Every structure is written in C-alpha cells, then in structure tokens.
Amino acid sequence: MSYVGNPFEHDLFISYSHGDDGNGKGYLQPWSAAFAEALRSELCADRRFKRDLRMFLDSDHRPGQGLDPMAGLTKQLEDQIGAAAMLVVLMSPDYLDSKWCGRERDWWCARQTELGLSPDGRIAVIRIWPPEKTQPWPSALCDPQGEPLVGFLFHSDLEGYQRPIGWEDRPGDFGSDFRRAIIGIAGTLSTKLEWMKERAEVIRKAQIDAARLQLAEGQSIYLHGRKDQQAAWEGAATTLAESGYVVLPCEPDAPAVDAESREELRKRRIDALETCDALLLLGAGDGNTLDADLVRVGHYDRNSARASSNHPLPCGVLNLVSTIATPLRKMNVRNIRADWIDCTESPWTPQVQQWLAAKGAQVEQLR
Amino acid sequence: MTAAEPVSELICHLPPRPYPGLRPFEKDEWPIFFGRERMVDEVITRLIHQRMVFVHGDSGCGKSSLVRAGVFARLEQNCAGEGWRTQSVLPRQSPLWNIAEALAQLAGEGGDEARILDWRRALNFGLGAPAAIGELLARSSSGPVCLLIDQFEELFQHAHLYGQEDAKLLTQILVALHESPPDNLYILMTMRSEYLGSCACYEGFAELVNAIQYLLPRMSRDDMLRAIRDPAATYDVQISRELADRLIADSGGGQDQLPLIQHGLMQIYTQRIAPGKGDMQLGIGDFPRAGGLAGLLSAHAQDIAASDRLSPKTGTPERLVEDVFRALTDINTDGKAVRRPQTLARLCEVTGVDIKVLRPVIDAFRADGVSFLSPYGNRPLAPDDLVDVSHEALIRCWRALAEPGHGWLFQEFRCGLIWRALLVQAESFERDPNNVLSPAATDEREAWMERRNSNWAERYGGGWERVQSLVAASVAARDRNRQVEAERLRQEGRTAEMLNGLFALKVLLVWLAGALIFGVVQYLIADGARTTSDYRISAERARDDAIKAKDEALLQRESAIALAASYEAEKKRVQQAQEELKTSAAVLGRVRSGLQQFSATASSKAAVTTKIDQARQDLASQADRLDNVVQQLSAPTSSVAPPTGPRVYVHIADPSQRDNAQVLEKALESSPLDGRKLVIPGGIQLVKVYPSKASLRCFDATECKTLAPRLLQEINRLLASPKVRLENLSDRYGGKASIRPGHYELWFPPGQITLSGM
C-alpha cells in the first residue's frame, strides 16, 4: 500500500517519453529512469516515506511496483496509472508528441474523475527539455485559463543547448546541480503527498461513516431533549437502546440559567455530538421547545460538531406526538437540512433504521 | 388539540439563493452561512467571558459576515441566553454620535432624540462612562445587548481628518468599559489588521487590544468544502467534490479566495439551477473554463456595465460607469488596489451628472444578485449615503478596471499624475506668463480637461482655477500661433500656386523654342539648304530668352516665398500677374499652333525666314511680358501696408451661439471704429476651454487704454446679453512679437448671446 493510502496503490506515477533517437533507442530513457531513482532516494531520506512510498515507472519491474511481464501491457498500465495519487510528468518535446504518454495522462485523469477527485494540484510537471513553442500543451497540463502549468524548471544550458540538469553526468551519479534541483522538487512533493494523505483520510472516513450509518444497529445516537420532557425522553431513549443503538447523553438537558452555564452545556453537547453518528431531536410537548432546539441544537450545535469532527452527523426530528406536525414546522426542519421521522405509531425504530440507511447511502453518493 | 406553528423568530426562512455573491452575509442569512462554525463558537465564548472582543483580519476576509450571520444570528436566537439584542454601527464621520444612537437603539430608545442625547452625554464621561452607561441600560431594563463597532479603522481615518479628540475619548471609554463592564453590555469590534499599529497611538488601547483581540483564522479545506457544498444542499442541490475542489484550486489561497468562490457559486447557481428545473446537480462541467472565477466576475461586471438599462439610449452618459468606478477606487501607497467610498452626492459632483442620472447606475451595481456596490438592495439612496465597492476582489478582477496599463484604475492614477504636473506648470505660469503649455500639450490637455471638473480635481490637490487659467492662456497662445502660421501658409500657398503656373508657362516657352528649332532643322534637312547660321542665331536667341525667363522665374519664386505682406495686397498683385500670364499663354499657344502647321507645310527658305522672325518677335514680346510679371512679383512687400482696422477674433463655447455671433460679427464689420473698418478674421471659433464670463481681451497696454474701451463699448452696445467685460492681458503679452497691433479676442462662455433689438 502507498504512503497516501487507500484508494491509491501508488503515491507517484512518473510519466515520460523514452525519446526515440531514430534507431529505435530511447535517448531519454536512461536519464529519466535515473531521475526517478534519484527522486525516490531523495523522498525516502524523509523517514515518513522510507517504508511506504510507492512510485510507479513503466520500466520498474520490482514486485508490486512495476509491470508484470507476463500480463497485457495496456490494461496493466491503465490500472497502475489510475491508482497513483500524483502524476509526475517529465516534460519534453517528445513527451508532447507521444501518443502513449497522452494515453497515460488520460487514464490517470479519467480514474480521478471516477474517484470524484479533482486533479488540480496533483500533477507535477518537471520541465526537463524545453518543448517547441508551437507545440500545444494538453488541457490536463494547463490551468483553467489555458496556461501551461508552471511546474519545475529542470534544464540548463549545456554548451549552447538546453539539456536536462545532470545530462552530462553518468546516470545515477549526478552532480551537485542535479542534487540541489531535485531536493527542491522532493520538498514540494512531500508536502503534496501529506496533503493527499489527509484528503484520502477524509475519503476513507466518509466511506466508514456511510457504512456505519447503513448498519442494522450499533450506531451512536445523540438524543436531544429537555428536562421538562424527561418522561418522553426516557421512553424514546429506552426504545432506541433496546433496538441496539447507543444513546447519548445519559439524561435530557437541565435548564441553564445564565450565558456561562449555557456555553458550558453547549460545549459538552458538541463534544458528545462529535462522537455520534446521528442526532435526533425529541419531538414532543407543544412544539415550541422543538422549534427552538431545531435552530440551536439541530443547526448551530450540529454544524459546530461537524466542523470539529468532519463527519456528516445527520439530524432527524423524532416526531412522537401528532400535534406538532405542522407544515411550517416541517418546512423549518427541511430548511436546516434535517428530516422529519414520523414515530407516532409503534414500533417506530424501523423508521429510524431506514432513515439512517438512507442518510448513509446519501453520504456515500456525495463523497 | 390544535397544532401550534413556530413563532416567527424561530422560522428558518431561506434567502432567494444559497450564495450572497460578493457582498458579506447579512444577519438573516444564517441558514446558508457555513464553514466558520469554529470561529463563531470561539468569538461567542470569548464575548461571554471577556465582554469585549476585537476581531481583526485581512480586508474582505469575512469579519463582517462572521459577526452578522454567525455571532449576531446566534445571540438573537437565544443560543447564549434569552432576550439578546444586537446592533451594529460604523464610526463614519461622527463616531461618538453614531455609537450613542446605536446604544439608544439597543435600549429601545432609538427614535427618541432626547434619549440619544443622554447616551451621547454618557459617552462624554470618558473613564466614568461605564457607570453612566450602566445606569442608562438599567433604565431601559433590556436584556443583554451586543454592540458591534464595525470597521473600527474608520475611527483612525476620522482622527486623521478631523482631529484626535473623538478617537481619544472613544478609546478611553472602551478601556474603561473593559475594566468595569456594566451589566448586560457586550461589545464587538472588527478592524483590518493593517491598522493594528494605529491602536498603539492611544493610551491604554494597545493593551486592551492585546487582551481581547481575535485574529480571524484561515478556513481549512474542510471548512471551505462545507462553505461551498452545504448552502446548495440546503436547497437540495448537490455540488460534486470535483467541482468544489476546482473552485478552491482556481480561487488560489489569497484574500480574494472567499469572495471569488461566493460570487462564482452565485453565478453558476443562478445560471444552471433555474427555479423548478429538474437538474439539481452541479459538476465539474459547470466550472467556467474560460477565465475561471476571476473571468466570471469580470464578465458579470461587464454585463452590468453594458446592460440596456445603462445604455446611452436610456440617458446614461457614455463613460459614466467608468467615471463612477474611477472615483470609487484607488491605488494605495503599497501599490495595492483599494476601495474609496464616496457619498452619492459627492459622486454626482465628481462625475458632473445629476443625481437622477447617477442613481440608476449605482442601483444597477447594487441590485440583488449583483451586489458590486453597497448599500445593497432596493432602498432608494439618499445623497449622503456612502457608496462603496463591495469587495476589492472586484477591483482586482474586473478587466476594464484592473487591466495593467489600460484599466480605469491605471488611467485614473495617470490622470492624477497629469493633474499634479499641471499644478506644477500652473505655478510656473503664475510666476512667468510666458510659461504656457506647448501647442501639442495644449491640444491634448484641452480635450483631457473636458472630462474633468473642479470637484474631481480636489482629489489630486485642487487648484482648478489655476489650471484653467494656464490652459486658457495656452489655448490663446496656441491659437494665435496657429493663425499667424495659417496666414503665412496661405500666402505661401497662393504665391507657390501662381509660381507653379508661371513655371509651366516658361516650360511651354522652352518647348516652343525647341519646337521651332526642330521645325527649322527638319525643314533645312528636307530642303538640302546649308545657309543655317541666321536661323541658328535666331533660334539660339529665342532659346536663350526662354532660359533666361525660366531662371528669372526661379529667382522670383525664391524671393516670393520670402514675402510676408498682407493677403489682400498680395492677392491683387497675384491677380494682375495671372492676367498677364493668361495673355502670354494665349499668345504662346498661337505661336505653337502656327509653328506646328508651318513645319508641315513650309515650301521656301524665304517663308521659313519670315516665319521664324515672326515667331522670334512673339517670343521676345512674351519674354518681356514675363519679365514684367517677374518684376511685379519681385517688388518689395514692405511697401504693402497691412490692414489698418482692429482685428477681433470671436470665440464661442457652444455651437448654438454661432448664429447670433455671426450677426454680431457682421454688425461689428459694418461699424467703423475711428474711421477704421473692423476685421473679423478666420471666422468664429468654437472652443472647449473658455472663461467663466464674456470678455474682450486686449494685449497691448496702449490699446487697452485707448481703442479697447471704445471697441468694448461698441460690442456692448450691439449686445443685449451677455455683458462683456474688458480683460487686460498686456502684462502677460505686451511687447511680444507674436501679438500684432490691433489684435483683440472676444470670448463667450456657454449661454445665450442676444443682440440688442432682437
């Protein structure tokens, strides 16, 4: 597994043209392979990457990192390329001319779309050989305004010609210019890999959240109610607990007399909400309490908890009495992105389970 | 049992669309305010514990939105207790009065002037203000109240413009309120971080700021994602993660990130999600490829500027939008584009249009769904309402405004430099009236001044009258120079025209002589005769005469160019010369025809001799005639007297004045002054720069005392209005070679010219 982690098999895919010299030999291939190896070494100087960094290069044949010589090349490449968290392009005139490199790029971009991830900020262009001014850059390597990505300058003057830095060195035994240049690239890629790891973590977490919500039971539910609704709250909490849900908190909220104690209570509520899978507001009494709690708890506290924990935390109104089900109140519920769960008839826990499953499916779809 | 509906304060009304665009969120937009929850929590917690919070951050980073749609909304919905009331105030030009008004409002005494005075008086107590404020709050028996002093930096600007007193008193009050807060009073302040240094200018205030400051943090990526996706989800519209990622990436990490995203989302949502439309998904395909978010903002602003309701057809002057935004923007000392709020009345003065003309323009840019200018919405604007650009992102992204080198912002900056340069030149002109602008610079500045006025000039140091005097003097000098030059060129043109005719005649003469020789030679060859010496002598003489005439004509041309006498006298001479030349041309034409005919039909030597003699006589006589012409043209011009009558150059400011000015001109021409006929040369000139009063300008000290008063009297006798006054410019121009004797200028500003008896 890569450093970035699931769904990515590789951290980096290095795409380059071998550069046919007219005699069937790739004049860019030895230098490019040596560049990739030097980049790998430089990245692995950082202890974070030493063990887990996975880099994919079409000429790399190490088990788990390169191509299987016994399998079809195209399908293998398509799978491997798509599974890379970042695309590193060694830009040269031959790269822009290469249909094969274009296909690699398209595969990678298509896979990111499937994953619902934007490729923005995930393509590193290493300018090893200046392309002709007339050569158009593919849109994937341009910014939204159509300008080529800035990337990294990695060529210098060699007796009047622009050549990759370290071109005259023996591949693998690069001089200080090369080392200085590659250390800058490695620094930027490290930051990007860390950033991708966080993003991948968010995606994984969303998957876990979605899966948890769709479980038949076992979810943690924050059941909000007030002290003056103690009986109704206890009844609902018991029913939920008996159906296999974990109910928080242990009792309905006691009234808070001043601003400080309200803040204290709110803090405790948000802390608890951060650990829960869903929020249910007790819909009992005359409805006025529900209206206030809908805004304060259902909107403000829920969104504060979402901001801190970054999980979906769906909110439902547990409608236990028919007298509160007015159209205006239901609209209110909808406008704060909560759901009305009709629980006026027993048993009502299946409705809660259906609601959780539906919210789980929605989270999965939206991630 | 009847179902009770929610009370109105607890009904969640969704705004018309999930994104406000470029403007900040309003308090009632809390249902669509996402992504700042952690900051709102932090500010409320601090507010409750400290009673006072000083929120600061970059310009446009969302401070006002945070307080209004985050903190205020939550307080008013009783999240921190029952009965909260909130009020925001801007220091503007009367910080203490405005705060007193806001406090009275919070206490439920907003409409009562006497009560407002009580609050204002309480603020005067300085360090004792907390006790006085506490008593007033207790009088109103209201619950907890929160006052937001928004854009606190205005206090420092006020101090800069009007003195330090209010700023000293207010900072003293705030320090005291923090030390001894009265019950139920909570204070929030927002300020741009760049003004933090100014806080240290007031005793004790830096310490206060250190204790209560809250630097608004940057939103995390997850915060941004919620700010993008959750508002749409509230309207059952899903925004794909890919689009959200693209919006974040395209907006960059700078201070324009949030407003660009908010505006872009508003536009995308409005364009793609029509009411009742089935498609409730927004994906990467909806991202504006061309130009990205900045391009979208620029195109939107351009659409408003070019909309039908602001077209010249509706009475909106061309370039009024440009003038408005030039007045509302500036470049600060760091070279950054910044806002420059102006009252509506001031904008009218600067742009030179009536408020009725300006209002539709401002309204178009502050309308719902546009919000490029504040105050937002549909409330009719009052003249003293402050108009401001909603966010500097607009100044940076609207191409018409921001384009380097050509954008309005740059052009305005350049105009400021030009004005300052003109002020320097005006100073020089005031020291020495000869220091006027060059003719080329005058042309340019004369046109440039058309779009400027004295109110505009105040922005760059004022001095409108001084620059006007400079330009007027430069225009007068330029026009005089041009008239002299034009006359010289006209004379040159006439003389050259005539000389060209003369030259052609001489060429004809030479050709005739050649034809004559050719005819003779042909005849002699055909006849076999060898007694050619007489004919040769005659022919050579004729040719010499012709060459001599040609040389003289060339000499004449050289000398004629030097002539600079009056046109009328020169014209007469030229007419005479032309008559002579016409006669010569006719004679020479006959000679040519005769010779052509003769060369074809001559039969004897005697006949040839006779014919050549005859031709020679004709040629000699025409050479003499041409000599006379040459002599006439060569006669010294000094003998030609210039016109003796005074010359009055008439200038008008409006084409509608021309007809009556012509009537006046004719009347003047038929009214001799001291027996001398008045001359109105060069017609009536329409000018762009003119004096404020009708004036007759004289340039010679003696004439200004003698002839000019009589001329003025004559003009005023002929005119019913305006009254013309004498403007003596002899101290500036007297004795200059470029000013000829008898030179007067009559200038009319815009307005009706009425002749006596009309």
PDB file of N, CA and C in Angstrom, chain B residues 552-620:
ATOM      1  N   GLU B 552      14.844  83.541 -64.304  1.00  0.00           N
ATOM      2  CA  GLU B 552      14.272  84.663 -63.555  1.00  0.00           C
ATOM      3  C   GLU B 552      13.040  84.232 -62.762  1.00  0.00           C
ATOM      4  N   ALA B 553      12.280  83.346 -63.425  1.00  0.00           N
ATOM      5  CA  ALA B 553      11.095  82.854 -62.727  1.00  0.00           C
ATOM      6  C   ALA B 553      11.478  82.101 -61.465  1.00  0.00           C
ATOM      7  N   LEU B 554      12.565  81.322 -61.556  1.00  0.00           N
ATOM      8  CA  LEU B 554      13.017  80.571 -60.375  1.00  0.00           C
ATOM      9  C   LEU B 554      13.480  81.529 -59.272  1.00  0.00           C
ATOM     10  N   LEU B 555      14.182  82.552 -59.713  1.00  0.00           N
ATOM     11  CA  LEU B 555      14.618  83.557 -58.748  1.00  0.00           C
ATOM     12  C   LEU B 555      13.406  84.212 -58.075  1.00  0.00           C
ATOM     13  N   GLN B 556      12.436  84.482 -58.955  1.00  0.00           N
ATOM     14  CA  GLN B 556      11.220  85.099 -58.455  1.00  0.00           C
ATOM     15  C   GLN B 556      10.557  84.226 -57.393  1.00  0.00           C
ATOM     16  N   ARG B 557      10.561  82.939 -57.646  1.00  0.00           N
ATOM     17  CA  ARG B 557       9.919  82.018 -56.707  1.00  0.00           C
ATOM     18  C   ARG B 557      10.605  82.088 -55.335  1.00  0.00           C
ATOM     19  N   GLU B 558      11.919  82.099 -55.404  1.00  0.00           N
ATOM     20  CA  GLU B 558      12.676  82.165 -54.149  1.00  0.00           C
ATOM     21  C   GLU B 558      12.342  83.429 -53.365  1.00  0.00           C
ATOM     22  N   SER B 559      12.319  84.535 -54.137  1.00  0.00           N
ATOM     23  CA  SER B 559      12.081  85.793 -53.445  1.00  0.00           C
ATOM     24  C   SER B 559      10.635  85.902 -52.976  1.00  0.00           C
ATOM     25  N   ALA B 560       9.719  85.311 -53.792  1.00  0.00           N
ATOM     26  CA  ALA B 560       8.311  85.418 -53.442  1.00  0.00           C
ATOM     27  C   ALA B 560       7.999  84.676 -52.148  1.00  0.00           C
ATOM     28  N   ILE B 561       8.705  83.599 -51.919  1.00  0.00           N
ATOM     29  CA  ILE B 561       8.476  82.827 -50.698  1.00  0.00           C
ATOM     30  C   ILE B 561       8.746  83.674 -49.465  1.00  0.00           C
ATOM     31  N   ALA B 562       9.671  84.599 -49.663  1.00  0.00           N
ATOM     32  CA  ALA B 562      10.029  85.425 -48.504  1.00  0.00           C
ATOM     33  C   ALA B 562       8.994  86.506 -48.219  1.00  0.00           C
ATOM     34  N   LEU B 563       8.029  86.651 -49.122  1.00  0.00           N
ATOM     35  CA  LEU B 563       7.045  87.720 -48.933  1.00  0.00           C
ATOM     36  C   LEU B 563       6.141  87.426 -47.742  1.00  0.00           C
ATOM     37  N   ALA B 564       5.930  88.455 -46.979  1.00  0.00           N
ATOM     38  CA  ALA B 564       5.041  88.224 -45.834  1.00  0.00           C
ATOM     39  C   ALA B 564       4.106  89.404 -45.637  1.00  0.00           C
ATOM     40  N   ALA B 565       3.718  89.966 -46.737  1.00  0.00           N
ATOM     41  CA  ALA B 565       2.842  91.128 -46.642  1.00  0.00           C
ATOM     42  C   ALA B 565       1.404  90.681 -46.466  1.00  0.00           C
ATOM     43  N   SER B 566       0.530  91.607 -46.391  1.00  0.00           N
ATOM     44  CA  SER B 566      -0.868  91.258 -46.127  1.00  0.00           C
ATOM     45  C   SER B 566      -1.464  90.524 -47.322  1.00  0.00           C
ATOM     46  N   TYR B 567      -2.423  89.722 -47.034  1.00  0.00           N
ATOM     47  CA  TYR B 567      -3.006  88.869 -48.043  1.00  0.00           C
ATOM     48  C   TYR B 567      -3.760  89.652 -49.095  1.00  0.00           C
ATOM     49  N   GLU B 568      -4.485  90.661 -48.702  1.00  0.00           N
ATOM     50  CA  GLU B 568      -5.305  91.399 -49.655  1.00  0.00           C
ATOM     51  C   GLU B 568      -4.460  92.042 -50.740  1.00  0.00           C
ATOM     52  N   ALA B 569      -3.366  92.702 -50.324  1.00  0.00           N
ATOM     53  CA  ALA B 569      -2.497  93.364 -51.296  1.00  0.00           C
ATOM     54  C   ALA B 569      -1.837  92.339 -52.201  1.00  0.00           C
ATOM     55  N   GLU B 570      -1.417  91.260 -51.587  1.00  0.00           N
ATOM     56  CA  GLU B 570      -0.741  90.214 -52.345  1.00  0.00           C
ATOM     57  C   GLU B 570      -1.679  89.595 -53.376  1.00  0.00           C
ATOM     58  N   LYS B 571      -2.935  89.457 -52.935  1.00  0.00           N
ATOM     59  CA  LYS B 571      -3.921  88.856 -53.822  1.00  0.00           C
ATOM     60  C   LYS B 571      -4.097  89.680 -55.091  1.00  0.00           C
ATOM     61  N   LYS B 572      -4.150  91.001 -54.879  1.00  0.00           N
ATOM     62  CA  LYS B 572      -4.328  91.899 -56.036  1.00  0.00           C
ATOM     63  C   LYS B 572      -3.166  91.771 -57.012  1.00  0.00           C
ATOM     64  N   ARG B 573      -2.003  91.728 -56.450  1.00  0.00           N
ATOM     65  CA  ARG B 573      -0.809  91.615 -57.306  1.00  0.00           C
ATOM     66  C   ARG B 573      -0.828  90.297 -58.051  1.00  0.00           C
ATOM     67  N   VAL B 574      -1.193  89.270 -57.329  1.00  0.00           N
ATOM     68  CA  VAL B 574      -1.216  87.945 -57.954  1.00  0.00           C
ATOM     69  C   VAL B 574      -2.259  87.914 -59.059  1.00  0.00           C
ATOM     70  N   GLN B 575      -3.399  88.585 -58.831  1.00  0.00           N
ATOM     71  CA  GLN B 575      -4.441  88.604 -59.861  1.00  0.00           C
ATOM     72  C   GLN B 575      -3.946  89.282 -61.124  1.00  0.00           C
ATOM     73  N   GLN B 576      -3.229  90.385 -60.912  1.00  0.00           N
ATOM     74  CA  GLN B 576      -2.678  91.103 -62.072  1.00  0.00           C
ATOM     75  C   GLN B 576      -1.699  90.214 -62.825  1.00  0.00           C
ATOM     76  N   ALA B 577      -0.835  89.571 -62.051  1.00  0.00           N
ATOM     77  CA  ALA B 577       0.157  88.700 -62.680  1.00  0.00           C
ATOM     78  C   ALA B 577      -0.517  87.575 -63.446  1.00  0.00           C
ATOM     79  N   GLN B 578      -1.615  87.070 -62.848  1.00  0.00           N
ATOM     80  CA  GLN B 578      -2.318  85.968 -63.506  1.00  0.00           C
ATOM     81  C   GLN B 578      -2.885  86.418 -64.847  1.00  0.00           C
ATOM     82  N   GLU B 579      -3.421  87.646 -64.876  1.00  0.00           N
ATOM     83  CA  GLU B 579      -3.951  88.180 -66.133  1.00  0.00           C
ATOM     84  C   GLU B 579      -2.865  88.232 -67.205  1.00  0.00           C
ATOM     85  N   GLU B 580      -1.692  88.737 -66.790  1.00  0.00           N
ATOM     86  CA  GLU B 580      -0.551  88.821 -67.702  1.00  0.00           C
ATOM     87  C   GLU B 580      -0.189  87.429 -68.221  1.00  0.00           C
ATOM     88  N   LEU B 581      -0.162  86.522 -67.316  1.00  0.00           N
ATOM     89  CA  LEU B 581       0.238  85.158 -67.699  1.00  0.00           C
ATOM     90  C   LEU B 581      -0.774  84.534 -68.649  1.00  0.00           C
ATOM     91  N   LYS B 582      -2.052  84.826 -68.386  1.00  0.00           N
ATOM     92  CA  LYS B 582      -3.087  84.291 -69.287  1.00  0.00           C
ATOM     93  C   LYS B 582      -2.881  84.799 -70.696  1.00  0.00           C
ATOM     94  N   THR B 583      -2.570  86.090 -70.816  1.00  0.00           N
ATOM     95  CA  THR B 583      -2.346  86.693 -72.131  1.00  0.00           C
ATOM     96  C   THR B 583      -1.143  86.029 -72.814  1.00  0.00           C
ATOM     97  N   SER B 584      -0.052  85.883 -72.012  1.00  0.00           N
ATOM     98  CA  SER B 584       1.144  85.251 -72.567  1.00  0.00           C
ATOM     99  C   SER B 584       0.847  83.843 -73.042  1.00  0.00           C
ATOM    100  N   ALA B 585       0.071  83.124 -72.221  1.00  0.00           N
ATOM    101  CA  ALA B 585      -0.249  81.740 -72.568  1.00  0.00           C
ATOM    102  C   ALA B 585      -1.012  81.693 -73.885  1.00  0.00           C
ATOM    103  N   ALA B 586      -1.935  82.643 -74.055  1.00  0.00           N
ATOM    104  CA  ALA B 586      -2.729  82.652 -75.280  1.00  0.00           C
ATOM    105  C   ALA B 586      -1.848  82.918 -76.495  1.00  0.00           C
ATOM    106  N   VAL B 587      -0.924  83.900 -76.354  1.00  0.00           N
ATOM    107  CA  VAL B 587      -0.034  84.245 -77.481  1.00  0.00           C
ATOM    108  C   VAL B 587       0.867  83.054 -77.809  1.00  0.00           C
ATOM    109  N   LEU B 588       1.452  82.486 -76.758  1.00  0.00           N
ATOM    110  CA  LEU B 588       2.370  81.369 -76.986  1.00  0.00           C
ATOM    111  C   LEU B 588       1.646  80.164 -77.573  1.00  0.00           C
ATOM    112  N   GLY B 589       0.399  79.995 -77.198  1.00  0.00           N
ATOM    113  CA  GLY B 589      -0.394  78.905 -77.771  1.00  0.00           C
ATOM    114  C   GLY B 589      -0.552  79.098 -79.270  1.00  0.00           C
ATOM    115  N   ARG B 590      -0.816  80.343 -79.629  1.00  0.00           N
ATOM    116  CA  ARG B 590      -0.969  80.616 -81.073  1.00  0.00           C
ATOM    117  C   ARG B 590       0.342  80.353 -81.800  1.00  0.00           C
ATOM    118  N   VAL B 591       1.481  80.802 -81.187  1.00  0.00           N
ATOM    119  CA  VAL B 591       2.797  80.587 -81.812  1.00  0.00           C
ATOM    120  C   VAL B 591       3.035  79.093 -82.012  1.00  0.00           C
ATOM    121  N   ARG B 592       2.727  78.317 -81.010  1.00  0.00           N
ATOM    122  CA  ARG B 592       2.962  76.878 -81.126  1.00  0.00           C
ATOM    123  C   ARG B 592       2.146  76.277 -82.266  1.00  0.00           C
ATOM    124  N   SER B 593       0.857  76.658 -82.344  1.00  0.00           N
ATOM    125  CA  SER B 593      -0.001  76.106 -83.410  1.00  0.00           C
ATOM    126  C   SER B 593       0.549  76.495 -84.783  1.00  0.00           C
ATOM    127  N   GLY B 594       0.957  77.772 -84.875  1.00  0.00           N
ATOM    128  CA  GLY B 594       1.473  78.252 -86.160  1.00  0.00           C
ATOM    129  C   GLY B 594       2.719  77.490 -86.567  1.00  0.00           C
ATOM    130  N   LEU B 595       3.614  77.276 -85.621  1.00  0.00           N
ATOM    131  CA  LEU B 595       4.849  76.588 -85.952  1.00  0.00           C
ATOM    132  C   LEU B 595       4.590  75.129 -86.339  1.00  0.00           C
ATOM    133  N   GLN B 596       3.670  74.515 -85.644  1.00  0.00           N
ATOM    134  CA  GLN B 596       3.362  73.120 -85.985  1.00  0.00           C
ATOM    135  C   GLN B 596       2.823  73.024 -87.403  1.00  0.00           C
ATOM    136  N   GLN B 597       1.939  73.964 -87.712  1.00  0.00           N
ATOM    137  CA  GLN B 597       1.319  73.967 -89.052  1.00  0.00           C
ATOM    138  C   GLN B 597       2.371  74.262 -90.120  1.00  0.00           C
ATOM    139  N   PHE B 598       3.232  75.216 -89.789  1.00  0.00           N
ATOM    140  CA  PHE B 598       4.243  75.654 -90.743  1.00  0.00           C
ATOM    141  C   PHE B 598       5.263  74.538 -91.025  1.00  0.00           C
ATOM    142  N   SER B 599       5.679  73.850 -89.923  1.00  0.00           N
ATOM    143  CA  SER B 599       6.684  72.801 -90.132  1.00  0.00           C
ATOM    144  C   SER B 599       6.177  71.747 -91.100  1.00  0.00           C
ATOM    145  N   ALA B 600       4.870  71.602 -91.176  1.00  0.00           N
ATOM    146  CA  ALA B 600       4.312  70.594 -92.086  1.00  0.00           C
ATOM    147  C   ALA B 600       4.135  71.136 -93.501  1.00  0.00           C
ATOM    148  N   THR B 601       4.012  72.453 -93.638  1.00  0.00           N
ATOM    149  CA  THR B 601       3.632  72.965 -94.961  1.00  0.00           C
ATOM    150  C   THR B 601       4.658  73.917 -95.598  1.00  0.00           C
ATOM    151  N   ALA B 602       5.761  74.336 -94.873  1.00  0.00           N
ATOM    152  CA  ALA B 602       6.698  75.344 -95.400  1.00  0.00           C
ATOM    153  C   ALA B 602       7.297  74.897 -96.729  1.00  0.00           C
ATOM    154  N   SER B 603       7.386  75.833 -97.679  1.00  0.00           N
ATOM    155  CA  SER B 603       7.835  75.442 -99.018  1.00  0.00           C
ATOM    156  C   SER B 603       9.090  76.171 -99.476  1.00  0.00           C
ATOM    157  N   SER B 604       9.462  77.300 -98.822  1.00  0.00           N
ATOM    158  CA  SER B 604      10.648  78.028 -99.302  1.00  0.00           C
ATOM    159  C   SER B 604      11.439  78.600 -98.145  1.00  0.00           C
ATOM    160  N   LYS B 605      12.711  78.903 -98.464  1.00  0.00           N
ATOM    161  CA  LYS B 605      13.615  79.447 -97.463  1.00  0.00           C
ATOM    162  C   LYS B 605      13.100  80.795 -96.962  1.00  0.00           C
ATOM    163  N   ALA B 606      12.603  81.657 -97.874  1.00  0.00           N
ATOM    164  CA  ALA B 606      12.103  82.986 -97.501  1.00  0.00           C
ATOM    165  C   ALA B 606      10.941  82.853 -96.539  1.00  0.00           C
ATOM    166  N   ALA B 607      10.094  81.910 -96.861  1.00  0.00           N
ATOM    167  CA  ALA B 607       8.935  81.707 -95.975  1.00  0.00           C
ATOM    168  C   ALA B 607       9.377  81.287 -94.580  1.00  0.00           C
ATOM    169  N   VAL B 608      10.439  80.430 -94.538  1.00  0.00           N
ATOM    170  CA  VAL B 608      10.962  79.975 -93.243  1.00  0.00           C
ATOM    171  C   VAL B 608      11.497  81.165 -92.471  1.00  0.00           C
ATOM    172  N   THR B 609      12.301  81.995 -93.170  1.00  0.00           N
ATOM    173  CA  THR B 609      12.911  83.152 -92.515  1.00  0.00           C
ATOM    174  C   THR B 609      11.831  84.062 -91.941  1.00  0.00           C
ATOM    175  N   THR B 610      10.841  84.322 -92.769  1.00  0.00           N
ATOM    176  CA  THR B 610       9.749  85.209 -92.333  1.00  0.00           C
ATOM    177  C   THR B 610       9.057  84.635 -91.079  1.00  0.00           C
ATOM    178  N   LYS B 611       8.774  83.352 -91.174  1.00  0.00           N
ATOM    179  CA  LYS B 611       8.013  82.727 -90.076  1.00  0.00           C
ATOM    180  C   LYS B 611       8.812  82.730 -88.763  1.00  0.00           C
ATOM    181  N   ILE B 612      10.151  82.439 -88.925  1.00  0.00           N
ATOM    182  CA  ILE B 612      10.975  82.383 -87.714  1.00  0.00           C
ATOM    183  C   ILE B 612      11.090  83.768 -87.094  1.00  0.00           C
ATOM    184  N   ASP B 613      11.255  84.794 -87.948  1.00  0.00           N
ATOM    185  CA  ASP B 613      11.333  86.165 -87.420  1.00  0.00           C
ATOM    186  C   ASP B 613      10.059  86.517 -86.637  1.00  0.00           C
ATOM    187  N   GLN B 614       8.955  86.128 -87.283  1.00  0.00           N
ATOM    188  CA  GLN B 614       7.669  86.425 -86.638  1.00  0.00           C
ATOM    189  C   GLN B 614       7.573  85.726 -85.270  1.00  0.00           C
ATOM    190  N   ALA B 615       7.997  84.469 -85.269  1.00  0.00           N
ATOM    191  CA  ALA B 615       7.937  83.692 -84.013  1.00  0.00           C
ATOM    192  C   ALA B 615       8.872  84.284 -82.974  1.00  0.00           C
ATOM    193  N   ARG B 616      10.065  84.703 -83.458  1.00  0.00           N
ATOM    194  CA  ARG B 616      11.038  85.258 -82.512  1.00  0.00           C
ATOM    195  C   ARG B 616      10.474  86.536 -81.859  1.00  0.00           C
ATOM    196  N   GLN B 617       9.820  87.356 -82.738  1.00  0.00           N
ATOM    197  CA  GLN B 617       9.248  88.592 -82.181  1.00  0.00           C
ATOM    198  C   GLN B 617       8.194  88.275 -81.108  1.00  0.00           C
ATOM    199  N   ASP B 618       7.353  87.284 -81.456  1.00  0.00           N
ATOM    200  CA  ASP B 618       6.306  86.898 -80.496  1.00  0.00           C
ATOM    201  C   ASP B 618       6.924  86.419 -79.188  1.00  0.00           C
ATOM    202  N   LEU B 619       7.968  85.579 -79.339  1.00  0.00           N
ATOM    203  CA  LEU B 619       8.598  85.018 -78.131  1.00  0.00           C
ATOM    204  C   LEU B 619       9.255  86.125 -77.309  1.00  0.00           C
ATOM    205  N   ALA B 620       9.916  87.077 -78.059  1.00  0.00           N
ATOM    206  CA  ALA B 620      10.590  88.171 -77.341  1.00  0.00           C
ATOM    207  C   ALA B 620       9.576  89.019 -76.597  1.00  0.00           C
TER     208      ALA B 620
END
